[in-house]
Coordinates of C-alpha atoms and ligand atoms in Angstrom, one line a residue:
M682 CA 22.9 37.7 66.1
R683 CA 23.7 38.5 62.5
I684 CA 26.0 36.4 60.2
N685 CA 28.6 39.1 60.5
D686 CA 28.8 38.3 64.3
I687 CA 28.5 34.6 64.0
V688 CA 31.4 34.1 61.6
R689 CA 33.6 36.1 64.1
I690 CA 32.9 33.9 67.1
G691 CA 35.8 31.6 66.2
P692 CA 38.2 30.9 63.4
V693 CA 36.9 27.4 62.6
V694 CA 33.3 26.3 62.3
P695 CA 33.1 22.5 62.7
V696 CA 30.9 21.0 60.1
L697 CA 29.2 18.0 61.7
Q698 CA 27.1 15.0 61.0
F699 CA 25.6 12.7 63.7
D700 CA 24.1 9.3 63.9
S701 CA 22.4 10.0 67.3
V702 CA 21.4 12.7 69.7
E703 CA 23.8 11.3 72.3
Q704 CA 26.7 11.4 69.9
G705 CA 25.9 14.9 69.0
E706 CA 25.7 16.0 72.6
S707 CA 29.1 14.4 73.5
V708 CA 30.9 15.8 70.5
A709 CA 29.4 19.3 71.0
Q710 CA 30.5 19.2 74.7
A711 CA 34.0 18.1 73.7
L712 CA 34.2 20.9 71.2
L713 CA 33.0 23.5 73.7
D714 CA 35.5 22.2 76.2
G715 CA 38.2 22.9 73.7
G716 CA 37.0 26.5 73.2
V717 CA 34.9 26.1 70.0
R718 CA 31.6 28.0 70.6
V719 CA 30.0 27.9 67.1
L720 CA 29.2 24.8 65.1
E721 CA 27.2 23.7 62.0
V722 CA 25.0 20.5 62.3
T723 CA 24.3 19.3 58.7
L724 CA 21.0 17.9 57.8
R725 CA 22.5 14.7 56.4
T726 CA 21.2 12.2 58.9
P727 CA 17.7 11.5 60.3
A728 CA 19.1 12.5 63.8
A729 CA 20.1 16.0 62.6
M730 CA 17.1 18.1 63.8
A731 CA 16.9 16.3 67.2
V732 CA 20.7 17.0 67.7
I733 CA 20.2 20.6 67.0
E734 CA 17.4 20.7 69.5
R735 CA 19.5 19.1 72.2
V736 CA 22.9 20.9 71.4
A737 CA 21.2 24.3 71.2
R738 CA 20.2 23.9 74.9
L739 CA 23.6 22.5 75.9
S740 CA 25.1 25.9 76.9
D741 CA 24.5 29.6 76.6
Q742 CA 28.1 29.7 75.3
M743 CA 27.3 27.7 72.2
V744 CA 25.9 29.0 68.9
V745 CA 24.4 26.2 66.8
G746 CA 23.8 26.5 63.1
V747 CA 22.1 24.2 60.6
G748 CA 23.9 23.1 57.5
T749 CA 23.2 21.6 54.1
L750 CA 20.0 23.6 53.8
T751 CA 18.8 22.9 50.2
R752 CA 15.0 23.1 50.5
P753 CA 12.9 26.1 51.7
E754 CA 10.8 24.0 54.0
Q755 CA 13.8 23.1 56.2
F756 CA 14.2 26.7 57.4
A757 CA 11.3 27.0 59.8
M758 CA 11.9 23.5 61.2
A759 CA 15.5 24.4 61.9
V760 CA 14.6 27.6 63.7
S761 CA 12.1 25.7 65.8
A762 CA 14.8 23.3 66.7
G763 CA 17.0 26.1 68.0
A764 CA 19.3 26.9 65.0
R765 CA 20.7 30.4 65.2
F766 CA 22.1 30.5 61.7
G767 CA 21.9 28.5 58.4
V768 CA 24.4 27.4 55.8
S769 CA 23.5 26.3 52.3
P770 CA 25.9 24.7 49.8
G771 CA 24.6 27.1 47.1
F772 CA 22.2 29.9 46.8
T773 CA 18.8 30.4 45.1
S774 CA 16.3 33.2 45.6
A775 CA 13.8 30.7 47.0
L776 CA 16.4 29.8 49.8
G777 CA 17.0 33.5 50.4
E778 CA 13.3 34.1 50.8
A779 CA 12.9 31.1 53.1
A780 CA 15.7 32.4 55.3
Q781 CA 14.1 35.8 55.5
A782 CA 10.6 34.3 56.3
A783 CA 12.1 32.1 59.0
G784 CA 14.2 34.9 60.5
L785 CA 17.3 32.7 60.1
P786 CA 20.6 34.5 59.2
L787 CA 22.0 32.7 56.2
L788 CA 25.5 32.0 55.0
P789 CA 24.9 31.1 51.3
G790 CA 27.4 29.0 49.3
V791 CA 29.1 30.2 46.2
A792 CA 31.8 28.9 43.9
T793 CA 31.9 31.3 40.9
P794 CA 31.8 35.1 40.2
S795 CA 28.3 34.8 38.8
E796 CA 27.0 33.1 41.9
I797 CA 28.7 35.9 44.0
L798 CA 26.9 38.4 41.9
A799 CA 23.6 36.7 42.6
A800 CA 24.3 36.5 46.3
Q801 CA 25.3 40.1 46.5
A802 CA 22.2 41.2 44.5
A803 CA 20.2 39.4 47.3
G804 CA 22.1 41.4 49.9
Y805 CA 24.7 39.0 51.2
D806 CA 28.2 40.3 51.8
I807 CA 29.5 37.3 53.6
V808 CA 29.3 33.9 51.8
K809 CA 30.6 30.4 52.1
F810 CA 33.1 29.4 49.5
F811 CA 32.2 25.9 48.6
P812 CA 33.7 23.4 47.9
A813 CA 36.8 25.3 48.7
E814 CA 39.6 23.0 47.7
P815 CA 38.1 21.6 44.5
A816 CA 36.8 25.1 43.5
G817 CA 40.3 26.6 43.5
G818 CA 41.3 27.1 47.2
V819 CA 43.6 29.8 48.2
P820 CA 44.5 31.0 44.7
M821 CA 40.9 31.3 43.8
L822 CA 40.1 33.4 46.9
K823 CA 43.1 35.6 46.1
A824 CA 41.8 36.1 42.6
L825 CA 38.2 36.9 43.8
H826 CA 39.6 39.6 46.1
G827 CA 40.2 41.9 43.2
P828 CA 36.7 42.2 41.8
F829 CA 34.9 41.6 45.0
A830 CA 37.2 43.5 47.5
D831 CA 34.3 44.0 50.1
L832 CA 33.1 40.5 50.1
R833 CA 34.1 38.1 53.0
F834 CA 34.3 34.3 52.8
C835 CA 34.0 31.3 55.0
P836 CA 35.7 28.7 52.8
T837 CA 34.5 25.1 53.5
G838 CA 35.2 21.8 51.8
G839 CA 38.5 19.9 51.9
I840 CA 40.2 22.2 54.4
T841 CA 42.5 20.4 56.9
A842 CA 44.4 21.5 60.1
E843 CA 47.4 21.9 57.9
S844 CA 45.7 24.1 55.2
A845 CA 43.4 26.2 57.4
P846 CA 46.1 28.8 58.5
S847 CA 46.8 29.6 54.8
Y848 CA 43.0 30.4 54.3
L849 CA 42.9 32.3 57.5
A850 CA 45.8 34.4 56.4
L851 CA 43.8 35.9 53.5
P852 CA 42.3 39.4 53.8
N853 CA 38.9 38.2 52.6
V854 CA 38.6 35.2 54.9
V855 CA 36.8 35.6 58.2
C856 CA 36.6 31.9 59.2
V857 CA 36.8 28.4 57.7
G858 CA 34.6 25.4 58.0
G859 CA 35.4 21.8 58.0
S860 CA 35.0 18.3 59.4
W861 CA 38.6 17.7 60.5
L862 CA 37.8 18.4 64.1
T863 CA 35.6 15.3 64.3
P864 CA 37.3 12.4 62.3
K865 CA 34.8 9.5 62.1
A866 CA 37.2 7.0 63.7
V867 CA 37.8 9.2 66.7
V868 CA 34.0 9.9 67.1
D869 CA 33.2 6.2 66.7
R870 CA 35.7 5.3 69.5
R871 CA 34.2 8.0 71.7
D872 CA 37.5 9.7 72.2
W873 CA 36.2 13.1 73.4
V874 CA 39.6 14.1 74.8
A875 CA 41.0 13.8 71.2
I876 CA 38.2 16.0 69.9
T877 CA 38.8 18.6 72.6
R878 CA 42.5 18.7 71.7
L879 CA 41.6 19.2 68.0
A880 CA 39.2 21.9 69.1
Q881 CA 41.8 23.6 71.2
A882 CA 44.3 23.8 68.2
A883 CA 41.5 25.1 66.0
A884 CA 40.3 27.7 68.5
A885 CA 43.9 29.1 68.8
L886 CA 44.1 29.9 65.0
R887 CA 43.9 33.6 64.2
P888 CA 42.3 35.0 61.0
A889 CA 44.5 37.9 59.7
Q890 CA 41.1 39.6 59.0
H891 CA 40.3 40.0 62.6
S892 CA 43.3 42.0 63.5
A893 CA 42.9 44.3 60.6
Ligands
3PG1270 C1 30.7 20.0 53.8 O1 29.7 20.7 53.6 O2 30.7 18.8 53.6 C2 31.8 20.8 54.4 O3 32.3 21.5 53.4 C3 32.8 20.0 55.0 O4 33.7 19.6 54.2 P1 34.9 18.7 54.6 O5 34.4 17.4 55.2 O6 35.8 18.6 53.4 O7 35.7 19.5 55.7

């Protein structure tokens, strides 16, 4: 599966961080029950790789990605664990080469026109816009559409249930990422029904881009 297909699986890619494999499995199941079939497990906790391994085997319906890729040596490990795509907060040629060597489709992060040019030069036409809100949000993406009309974005960072629709209405946005589907307090009290409800609301959003 290529990045182009992965970003079209659903309008919202949950960005997740887990303390344990059990927590990861329960949250992933709750998201799947709510119709979310793609998710990103960030490498921000010691449990992350083990979570990817477990969640990748949870269901044929689920596509699990690995996030917060910042070092080339993480790529092969993530692929062995079962990650089907990778997300990095920024982009360097070393990360691009590692992704290629590992055979992992990569969604590289950009925040400026020069970073976009570097990612495009390396062959990417879909990128993560990060951190979306601090880096200019919807107005910035509108401004970038002029010079980079063919580029597609998955904005992530500071997006909420309330702001997601305004991002998804943009012609250059294919999906959005965010952690709002899994508030820490809700995960801590193991309220999987609440997570499923948040997932259902997110899965029901429609990017304007998809109907174009
Ligand atoms: C991240 O990498 O932290 C993501 O952008 C999630 O950001 P959020 O927690 O602001 O949604």
